[in-house]
mmCIF file of C-alpha atoms in Angstrom:
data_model
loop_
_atom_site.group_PDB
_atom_site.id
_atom_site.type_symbol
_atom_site.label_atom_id
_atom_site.label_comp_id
_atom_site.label_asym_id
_atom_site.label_seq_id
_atom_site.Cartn_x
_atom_site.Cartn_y
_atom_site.Cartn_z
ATOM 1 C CA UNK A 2 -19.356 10.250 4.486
ATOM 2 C CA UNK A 3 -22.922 10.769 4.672
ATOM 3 C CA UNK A 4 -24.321 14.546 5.831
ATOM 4 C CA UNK A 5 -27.616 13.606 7.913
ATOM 5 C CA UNK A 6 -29.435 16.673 6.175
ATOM 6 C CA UNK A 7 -29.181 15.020 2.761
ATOM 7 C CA UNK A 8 -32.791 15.319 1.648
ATOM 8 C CA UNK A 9 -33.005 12.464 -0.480
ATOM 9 C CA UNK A 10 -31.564 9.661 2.221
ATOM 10 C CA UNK A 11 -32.663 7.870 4.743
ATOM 11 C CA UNK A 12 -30.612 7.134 7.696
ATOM 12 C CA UNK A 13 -30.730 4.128 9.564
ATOM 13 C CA UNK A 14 -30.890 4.072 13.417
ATOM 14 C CA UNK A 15 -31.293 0.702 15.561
ATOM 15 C CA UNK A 16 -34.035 -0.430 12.473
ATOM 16 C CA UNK A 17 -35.887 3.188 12.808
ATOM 17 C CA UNK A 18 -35.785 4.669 9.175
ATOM 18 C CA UNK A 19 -35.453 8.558 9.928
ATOM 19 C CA UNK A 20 -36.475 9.867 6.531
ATOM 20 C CA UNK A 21 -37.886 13.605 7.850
ATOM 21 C CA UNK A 22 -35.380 16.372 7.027
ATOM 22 C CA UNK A 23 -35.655 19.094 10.090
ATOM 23 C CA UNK A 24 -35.480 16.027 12.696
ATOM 24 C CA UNK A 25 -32.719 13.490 11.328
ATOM 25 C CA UNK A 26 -29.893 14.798 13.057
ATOM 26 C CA UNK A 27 -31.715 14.955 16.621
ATOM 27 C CA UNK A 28 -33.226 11.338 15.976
ATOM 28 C CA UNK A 29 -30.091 10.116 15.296
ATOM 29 C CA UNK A 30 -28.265 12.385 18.641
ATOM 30 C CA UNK A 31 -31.084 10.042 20.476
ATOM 31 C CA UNK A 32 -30.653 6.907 19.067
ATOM 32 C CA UNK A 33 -28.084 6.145 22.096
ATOM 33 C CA UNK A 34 -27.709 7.261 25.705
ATOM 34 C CA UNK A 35 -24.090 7.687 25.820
ATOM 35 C CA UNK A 36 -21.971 8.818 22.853
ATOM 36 C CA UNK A 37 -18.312 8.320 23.824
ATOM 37 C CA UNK A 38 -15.727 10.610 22.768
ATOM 38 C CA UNK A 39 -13.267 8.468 20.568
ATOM 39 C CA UNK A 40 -10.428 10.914 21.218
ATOM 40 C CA UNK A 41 -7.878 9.046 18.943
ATOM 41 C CA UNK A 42 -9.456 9.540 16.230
ATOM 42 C CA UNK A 43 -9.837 13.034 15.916
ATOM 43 C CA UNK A 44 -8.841 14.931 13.229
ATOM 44 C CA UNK A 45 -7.351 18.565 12.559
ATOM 45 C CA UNK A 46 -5.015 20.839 14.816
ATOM 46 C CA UNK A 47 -7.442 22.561 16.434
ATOM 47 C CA UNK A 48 -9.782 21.868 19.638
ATOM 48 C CA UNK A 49 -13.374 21.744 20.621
ATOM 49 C CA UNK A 50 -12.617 22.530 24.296
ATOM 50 C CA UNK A 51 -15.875 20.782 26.035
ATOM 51 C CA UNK A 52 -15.356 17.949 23.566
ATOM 52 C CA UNK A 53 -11.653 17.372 24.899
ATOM 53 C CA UNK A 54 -12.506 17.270 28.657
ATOM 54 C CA UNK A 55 -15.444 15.000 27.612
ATOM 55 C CA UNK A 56 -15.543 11.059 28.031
ATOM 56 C CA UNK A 57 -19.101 10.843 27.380
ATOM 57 C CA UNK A 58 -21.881 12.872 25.586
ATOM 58 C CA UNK A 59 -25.515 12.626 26.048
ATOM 59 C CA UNK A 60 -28.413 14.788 24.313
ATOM 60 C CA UNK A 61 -31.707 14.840 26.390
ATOM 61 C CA UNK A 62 -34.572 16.790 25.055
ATOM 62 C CA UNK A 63 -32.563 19.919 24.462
ATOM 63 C CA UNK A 64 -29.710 19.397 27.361
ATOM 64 C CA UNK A 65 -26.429 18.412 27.043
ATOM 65 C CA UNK A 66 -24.919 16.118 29.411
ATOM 66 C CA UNK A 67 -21.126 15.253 29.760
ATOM 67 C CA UNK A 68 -18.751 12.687 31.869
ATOM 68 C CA UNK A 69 -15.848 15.031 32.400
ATOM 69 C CA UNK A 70 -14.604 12.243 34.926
ATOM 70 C CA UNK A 71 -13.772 8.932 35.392
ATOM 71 C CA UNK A 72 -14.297 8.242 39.265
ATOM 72 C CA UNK A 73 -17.766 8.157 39.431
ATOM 73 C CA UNK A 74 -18.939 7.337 35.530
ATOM 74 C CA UNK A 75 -22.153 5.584 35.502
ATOM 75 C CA UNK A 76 -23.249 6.929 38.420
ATOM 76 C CA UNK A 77 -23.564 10.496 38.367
ATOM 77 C CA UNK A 78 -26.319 12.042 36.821
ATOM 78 C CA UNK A 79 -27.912 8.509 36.780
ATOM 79 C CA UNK A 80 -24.775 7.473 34.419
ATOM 80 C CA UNK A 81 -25.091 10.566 31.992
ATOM 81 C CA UNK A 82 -22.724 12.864 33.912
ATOM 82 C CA UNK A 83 -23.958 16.571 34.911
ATOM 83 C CA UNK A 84 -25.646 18.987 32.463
ATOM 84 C CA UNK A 85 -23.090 21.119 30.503
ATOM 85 C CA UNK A 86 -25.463 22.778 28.357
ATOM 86 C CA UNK A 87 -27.941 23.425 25.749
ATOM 87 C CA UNK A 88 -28.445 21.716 21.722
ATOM 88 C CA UNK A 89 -30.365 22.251 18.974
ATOM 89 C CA UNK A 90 -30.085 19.856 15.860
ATOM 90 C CA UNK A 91 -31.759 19.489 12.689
ATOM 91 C CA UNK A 92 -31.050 19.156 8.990
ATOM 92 C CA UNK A 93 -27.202 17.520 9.229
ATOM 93 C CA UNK A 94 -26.401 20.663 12.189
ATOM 94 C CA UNK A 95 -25.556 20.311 15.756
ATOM 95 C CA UNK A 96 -25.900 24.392 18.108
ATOM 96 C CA UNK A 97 -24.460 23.658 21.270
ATOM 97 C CA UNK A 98 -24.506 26.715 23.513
ATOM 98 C CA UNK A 99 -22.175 25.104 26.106
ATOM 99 C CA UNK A 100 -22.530 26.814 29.883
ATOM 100 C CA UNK A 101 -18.776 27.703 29.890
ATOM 101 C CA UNK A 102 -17.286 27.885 26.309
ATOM 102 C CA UNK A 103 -20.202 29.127 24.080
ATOM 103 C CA UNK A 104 -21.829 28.443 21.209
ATOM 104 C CA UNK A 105 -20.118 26.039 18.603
ATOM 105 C CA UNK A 106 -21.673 24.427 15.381
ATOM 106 C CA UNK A 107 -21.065 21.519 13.695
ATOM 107 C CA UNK A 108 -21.784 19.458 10.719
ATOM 108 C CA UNK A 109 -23.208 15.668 11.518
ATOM 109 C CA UNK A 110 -22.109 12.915 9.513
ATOM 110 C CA UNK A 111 -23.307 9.340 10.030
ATOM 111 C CA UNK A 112 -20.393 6.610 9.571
ATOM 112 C CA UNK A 113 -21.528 3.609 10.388
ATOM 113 C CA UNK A 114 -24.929 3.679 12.076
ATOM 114 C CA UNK A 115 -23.335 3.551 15.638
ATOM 115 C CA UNK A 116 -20.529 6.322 15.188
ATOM 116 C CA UNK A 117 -20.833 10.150 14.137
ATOM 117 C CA UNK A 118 -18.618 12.609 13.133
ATOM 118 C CA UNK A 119 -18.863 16.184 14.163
ATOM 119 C CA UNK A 120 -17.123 18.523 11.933
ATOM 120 C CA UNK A 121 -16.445 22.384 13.401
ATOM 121 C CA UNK A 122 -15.251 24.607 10.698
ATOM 122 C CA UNK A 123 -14.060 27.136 13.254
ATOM 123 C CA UNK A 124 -11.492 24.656 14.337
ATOM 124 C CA UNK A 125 -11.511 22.911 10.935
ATOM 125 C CA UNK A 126 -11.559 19.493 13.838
ATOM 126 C CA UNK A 127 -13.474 16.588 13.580
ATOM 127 C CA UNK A 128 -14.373 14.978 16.991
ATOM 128 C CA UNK A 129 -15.631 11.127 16.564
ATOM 129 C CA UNK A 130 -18.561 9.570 18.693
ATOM 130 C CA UNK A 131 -19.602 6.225 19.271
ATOM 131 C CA UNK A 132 -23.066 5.548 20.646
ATOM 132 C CA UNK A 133 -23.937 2.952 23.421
ATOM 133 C CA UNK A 134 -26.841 2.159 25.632
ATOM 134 C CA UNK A 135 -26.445 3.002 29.105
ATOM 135 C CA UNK A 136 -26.558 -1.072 30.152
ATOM 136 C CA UNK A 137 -23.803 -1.904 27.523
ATOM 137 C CA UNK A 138 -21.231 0.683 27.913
ATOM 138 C CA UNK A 139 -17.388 -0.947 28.301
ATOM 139 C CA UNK A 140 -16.363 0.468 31.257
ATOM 140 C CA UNK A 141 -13.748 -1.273 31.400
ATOM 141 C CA UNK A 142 -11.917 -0.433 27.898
ATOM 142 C CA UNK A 143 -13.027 3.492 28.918
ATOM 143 C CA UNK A 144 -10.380 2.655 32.660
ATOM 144 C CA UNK A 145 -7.885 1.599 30.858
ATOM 145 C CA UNK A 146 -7.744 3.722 27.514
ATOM 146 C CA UNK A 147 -7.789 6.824 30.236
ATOM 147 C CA UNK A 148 -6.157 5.338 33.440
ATOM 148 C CA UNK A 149 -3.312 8.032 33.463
ATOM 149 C CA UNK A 150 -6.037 10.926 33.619
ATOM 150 C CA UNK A 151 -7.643 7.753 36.389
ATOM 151 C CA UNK A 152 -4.310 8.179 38.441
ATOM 152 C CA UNK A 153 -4.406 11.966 38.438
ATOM 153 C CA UNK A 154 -8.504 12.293 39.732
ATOM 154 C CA UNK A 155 -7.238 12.195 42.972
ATOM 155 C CA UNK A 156 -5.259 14.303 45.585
ATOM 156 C CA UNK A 157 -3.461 10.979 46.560
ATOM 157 C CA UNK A 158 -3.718 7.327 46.248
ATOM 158 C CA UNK A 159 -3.210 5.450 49.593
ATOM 159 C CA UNK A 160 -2.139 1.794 50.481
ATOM 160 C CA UNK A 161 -5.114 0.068 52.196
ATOM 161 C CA UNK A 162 -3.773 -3.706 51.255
ATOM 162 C CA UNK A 163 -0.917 -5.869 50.416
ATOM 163 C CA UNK A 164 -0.659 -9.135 50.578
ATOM 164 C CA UNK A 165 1.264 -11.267 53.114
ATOM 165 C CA UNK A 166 2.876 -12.818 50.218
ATOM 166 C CA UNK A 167 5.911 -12.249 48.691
ATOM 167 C CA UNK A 168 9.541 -11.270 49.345
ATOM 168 C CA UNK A 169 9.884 -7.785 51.550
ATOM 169 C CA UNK A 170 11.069 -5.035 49.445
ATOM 170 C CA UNK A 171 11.624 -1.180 49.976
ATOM 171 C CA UNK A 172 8.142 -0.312 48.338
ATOM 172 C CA UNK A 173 6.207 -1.872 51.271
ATOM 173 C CA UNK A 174 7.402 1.073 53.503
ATOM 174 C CA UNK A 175 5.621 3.312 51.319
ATOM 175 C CA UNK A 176 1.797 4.047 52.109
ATOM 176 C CA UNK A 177 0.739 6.950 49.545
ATOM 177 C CA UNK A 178 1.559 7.808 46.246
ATOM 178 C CA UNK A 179 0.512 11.162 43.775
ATOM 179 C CA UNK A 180 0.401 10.902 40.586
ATOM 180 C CA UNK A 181 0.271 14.587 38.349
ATOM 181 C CA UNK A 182 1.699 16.707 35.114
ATOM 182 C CA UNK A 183 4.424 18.418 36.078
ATOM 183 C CA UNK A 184 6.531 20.709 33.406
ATOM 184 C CA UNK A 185 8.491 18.336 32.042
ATOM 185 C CA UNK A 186 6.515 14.938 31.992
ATOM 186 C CA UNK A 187 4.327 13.051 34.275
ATOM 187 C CA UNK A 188 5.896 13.192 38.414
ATOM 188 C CA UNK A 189 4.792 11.038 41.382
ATOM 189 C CA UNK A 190 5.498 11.697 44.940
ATOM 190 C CA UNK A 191 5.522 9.003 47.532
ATOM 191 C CA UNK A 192 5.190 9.166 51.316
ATOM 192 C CA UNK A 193 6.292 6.257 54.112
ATOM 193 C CA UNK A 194 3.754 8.330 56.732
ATOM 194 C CA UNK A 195 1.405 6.386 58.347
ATOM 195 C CA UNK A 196 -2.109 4.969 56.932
ATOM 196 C CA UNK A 197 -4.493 7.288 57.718
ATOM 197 C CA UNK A 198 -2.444 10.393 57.534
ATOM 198 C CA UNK A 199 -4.486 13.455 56.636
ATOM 199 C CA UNK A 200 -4.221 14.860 53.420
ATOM 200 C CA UNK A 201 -2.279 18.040 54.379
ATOM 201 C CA UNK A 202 -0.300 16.342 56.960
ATOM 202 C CA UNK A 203 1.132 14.373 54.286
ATOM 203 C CA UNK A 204 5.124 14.324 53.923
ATOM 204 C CA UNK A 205 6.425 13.362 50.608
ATOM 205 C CA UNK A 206 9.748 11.553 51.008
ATOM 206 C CA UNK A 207 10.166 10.782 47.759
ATOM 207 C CA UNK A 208 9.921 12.111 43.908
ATOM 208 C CA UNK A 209 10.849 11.205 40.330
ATOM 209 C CA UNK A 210 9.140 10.542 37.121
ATOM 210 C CA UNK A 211 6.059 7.710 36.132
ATOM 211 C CA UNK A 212 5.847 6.053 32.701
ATOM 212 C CA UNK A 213 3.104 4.090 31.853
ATOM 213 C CA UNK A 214 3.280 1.401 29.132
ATOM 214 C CA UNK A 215 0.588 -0.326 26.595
ATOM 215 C CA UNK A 216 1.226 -4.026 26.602
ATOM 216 C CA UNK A 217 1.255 -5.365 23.269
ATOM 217 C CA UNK A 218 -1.174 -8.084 22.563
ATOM 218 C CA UNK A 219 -3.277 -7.347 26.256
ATOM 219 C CA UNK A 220 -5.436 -4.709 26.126
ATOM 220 C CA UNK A 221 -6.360 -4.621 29.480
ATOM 221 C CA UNK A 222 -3.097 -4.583 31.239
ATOM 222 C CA UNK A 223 -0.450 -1.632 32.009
ATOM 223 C CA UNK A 224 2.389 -1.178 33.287
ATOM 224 C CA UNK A 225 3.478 1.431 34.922
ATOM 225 C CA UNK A 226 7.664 2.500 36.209
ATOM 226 C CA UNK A 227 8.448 4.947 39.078
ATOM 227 C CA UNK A 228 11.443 6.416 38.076
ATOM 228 C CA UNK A 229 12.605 7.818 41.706
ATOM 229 C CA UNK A 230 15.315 10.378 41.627
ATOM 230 C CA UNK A 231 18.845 8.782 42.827
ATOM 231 C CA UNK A 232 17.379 5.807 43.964
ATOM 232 C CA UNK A 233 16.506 3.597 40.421
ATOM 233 C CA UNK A 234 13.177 2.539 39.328
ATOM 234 C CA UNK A 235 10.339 0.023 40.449
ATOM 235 C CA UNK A 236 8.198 -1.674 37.694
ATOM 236 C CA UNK A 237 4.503 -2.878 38.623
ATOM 237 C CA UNK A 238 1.282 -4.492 36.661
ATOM 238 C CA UNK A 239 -1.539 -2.370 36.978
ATOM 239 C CA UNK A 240 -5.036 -2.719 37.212
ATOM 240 C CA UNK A 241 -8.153 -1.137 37.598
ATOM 241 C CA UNK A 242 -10.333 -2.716 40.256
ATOM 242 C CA UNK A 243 -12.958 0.082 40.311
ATOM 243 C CA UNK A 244 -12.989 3.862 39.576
ATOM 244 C CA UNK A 245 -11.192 5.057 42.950
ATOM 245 C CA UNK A 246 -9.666 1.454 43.486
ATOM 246 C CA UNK A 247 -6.114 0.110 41.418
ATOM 247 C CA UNK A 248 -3.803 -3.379 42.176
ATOM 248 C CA UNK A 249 -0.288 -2.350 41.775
ATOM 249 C CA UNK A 250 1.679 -6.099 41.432
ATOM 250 C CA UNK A 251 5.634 -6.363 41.686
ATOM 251 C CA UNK A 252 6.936 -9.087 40.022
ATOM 252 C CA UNK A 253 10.368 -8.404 41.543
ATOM 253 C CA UNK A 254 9.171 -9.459 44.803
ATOM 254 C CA UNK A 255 5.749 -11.054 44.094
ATOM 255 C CA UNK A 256 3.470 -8.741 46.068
ATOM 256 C CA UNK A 257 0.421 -7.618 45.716
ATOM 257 C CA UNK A 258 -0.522 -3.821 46.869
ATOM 258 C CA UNK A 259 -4.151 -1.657 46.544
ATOM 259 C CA UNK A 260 -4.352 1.724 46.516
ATOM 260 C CA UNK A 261 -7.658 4.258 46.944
ATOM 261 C CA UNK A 262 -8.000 7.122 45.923
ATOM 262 C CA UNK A 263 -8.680 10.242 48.516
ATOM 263 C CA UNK A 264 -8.983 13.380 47.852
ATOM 264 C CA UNK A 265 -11.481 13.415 44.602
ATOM 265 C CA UNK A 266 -10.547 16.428 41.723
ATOM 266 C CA UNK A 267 -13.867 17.022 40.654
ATOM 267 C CA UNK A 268 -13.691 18.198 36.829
ATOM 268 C CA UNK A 269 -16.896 20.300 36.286
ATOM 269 C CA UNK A 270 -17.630 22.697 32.979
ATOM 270 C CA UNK A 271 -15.088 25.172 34.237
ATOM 271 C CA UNK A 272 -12.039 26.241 36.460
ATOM 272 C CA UNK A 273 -8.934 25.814 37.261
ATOM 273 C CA UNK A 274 -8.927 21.959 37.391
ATOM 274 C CA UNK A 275 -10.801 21.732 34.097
ATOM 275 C CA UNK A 276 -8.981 23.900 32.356
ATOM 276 C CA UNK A 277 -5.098 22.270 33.214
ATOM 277 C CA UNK A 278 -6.541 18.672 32.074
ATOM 278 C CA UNK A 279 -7.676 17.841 28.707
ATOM 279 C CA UNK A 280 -7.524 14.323 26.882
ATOM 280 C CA UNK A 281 -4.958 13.809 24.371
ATOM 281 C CA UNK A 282 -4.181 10.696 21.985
ATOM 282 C CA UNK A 283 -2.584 8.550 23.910
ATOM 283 C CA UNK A 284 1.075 8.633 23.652
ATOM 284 C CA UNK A 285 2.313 5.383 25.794
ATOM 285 C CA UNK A 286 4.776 3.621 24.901
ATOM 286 C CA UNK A 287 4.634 -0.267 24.052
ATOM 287 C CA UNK A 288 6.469 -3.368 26.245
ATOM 288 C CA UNK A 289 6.303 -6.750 24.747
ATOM 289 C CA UNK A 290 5.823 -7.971 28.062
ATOM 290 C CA UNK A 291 3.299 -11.277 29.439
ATOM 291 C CA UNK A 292 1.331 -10.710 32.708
ATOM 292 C CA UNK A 293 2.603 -12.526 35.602
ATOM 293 C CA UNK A 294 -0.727 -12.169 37.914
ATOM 294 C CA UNK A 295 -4.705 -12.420 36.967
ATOM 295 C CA UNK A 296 -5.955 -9.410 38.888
ATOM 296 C CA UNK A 297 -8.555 -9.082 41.907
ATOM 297 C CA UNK A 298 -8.057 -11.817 43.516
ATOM 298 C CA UNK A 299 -6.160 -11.341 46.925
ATOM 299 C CA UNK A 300 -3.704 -13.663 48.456
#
């Protein structure tokens, strides 16, 4: 690894040689508009709490900026996300004086040209970031890496289409659906009530546990499995349409259903909310499974 305060190196940024000591480390922090927050590959037992609620980092002339959610990313804050906080940087060191969780320091190594590491001796964790341009971000590898923190950004996810294909089945009585942690794995709720139902108004008539599953060889396809209680399982394709929009297929009965979110859990720089949800590695497991639909396209 290479600290960015070495005096005798010159780091290399997008062709700009950065070769003047107190200002490498904050040339480098603005090199990209959007450092993502590679959360598998962090490293050490300990936590940088800002940097695990974090999709996205950016570093604007002394402000820190953060994507602490998905619905919404690329949008808000004219695609930065909403300030978080303060930075200094200079000579291979990174102060941020976050609003909520203080002041934290870190060591800056350059890996490859696109992707730092920040080192925090405190938590003896390093936290890896990879730097994209605003225009060029993959949005779409960020939905589905995440899509189980996705599923749990909103209060409830309600049916607003399913197609007039396909063999009637049980699910199409069901019109919402909750996904959220409970204490001993991930829990859904579902609810036959009526489209339109108000939030509150909402009765759940049925329970169990979710699983969802990497498919090996398809990087952008899940699968997810309600597990209802007493009453077996249903198994579905997901996909991500848009950030408050998913296409739950069953192959068992070749229909097509979307659900939209309502009921948007803002995650901020502090309370309640923020505090019960933090990204972990991803722990899915892995079906050697082919798709049976190409998504989006209705019918």
């Amino acid at each position: 690894m290479l600290t960015l305060g070495s005096c005798y190196t010159e780091v290399i940024v997008d062709d700009v040689i950065v070769d003047e000591v107190p200002v490498q480390t904050r040339q480098v922090l603005h090199a990209y508009d959007l450092w993502y927050v590679d959360i598998e590959s962090t490293q050490g037992l300990g936590e940088v709490p800002f940097l695990q609620r974090a999709f996205t980092l950016s570093f604007v002339s002394g402000l820190l900026y953060a994507n602490n959610n998905l619905s919404g990313i690329g949008k808000t804050g004219n695609g930065l996300g909403i300030r978080v906080g303060y930075y200094d940087a200079g000579g291979g060191i990174l102060e941020i004086d976050h609003d909520v969780d203080g002041i934290w320091s870190f060591e800056v190594y350059n890996i490859n040209g696109r992707t730092l590491e920040l080192y925090n001796r405190r938590s003896n964790t390093s936290y890896f970031l990879d730097g994209y341009q605003r225009s060029g971000f993959d949005y779409d590898r960020l939905f589905y890496e995440n899509i189980e923190l996705l599923l749990q950004e909103y209060e409830v996810w309600e049916k607003t289409y399913a197609s007039e294909t396909g063999y009637l089945n049980e699910f199409d009585e069901e019109n919402f659906l909750q996904f959220y942690q409970g204490g001993t794995g991930t829990r859904f709720r579902s609810s036959v009530d009526p489209v339109g139902t108000p939030i509150p108004n909402i009765v759940w008539d049925y329970e169990g546990f979710y699983e969802i599953y990497n498919v090996q060889n398809d990087e952008t396809l899940k699968t997810l499995t309600l597990d209802y209680t007493f009453m077996g399982n249903d198994y579905f394709e997901l996909y991500v349409i848009d950030d408050r929009t998913v296409e739950l297929y069953h192959p068992d009965s070749g229909t097509v259903y979307e659900f939209t979110g309502r009921g948007y859990i803002q995650y901020l720089k502090s309370g309640e909310n923020s505090e019960t949800r933090k990204r972990k590695k991803s722990d899915h497991p892995t079906m050697d499974v082919k798709r049976k639909r190409k998504p989006f396209s209705k019918g």
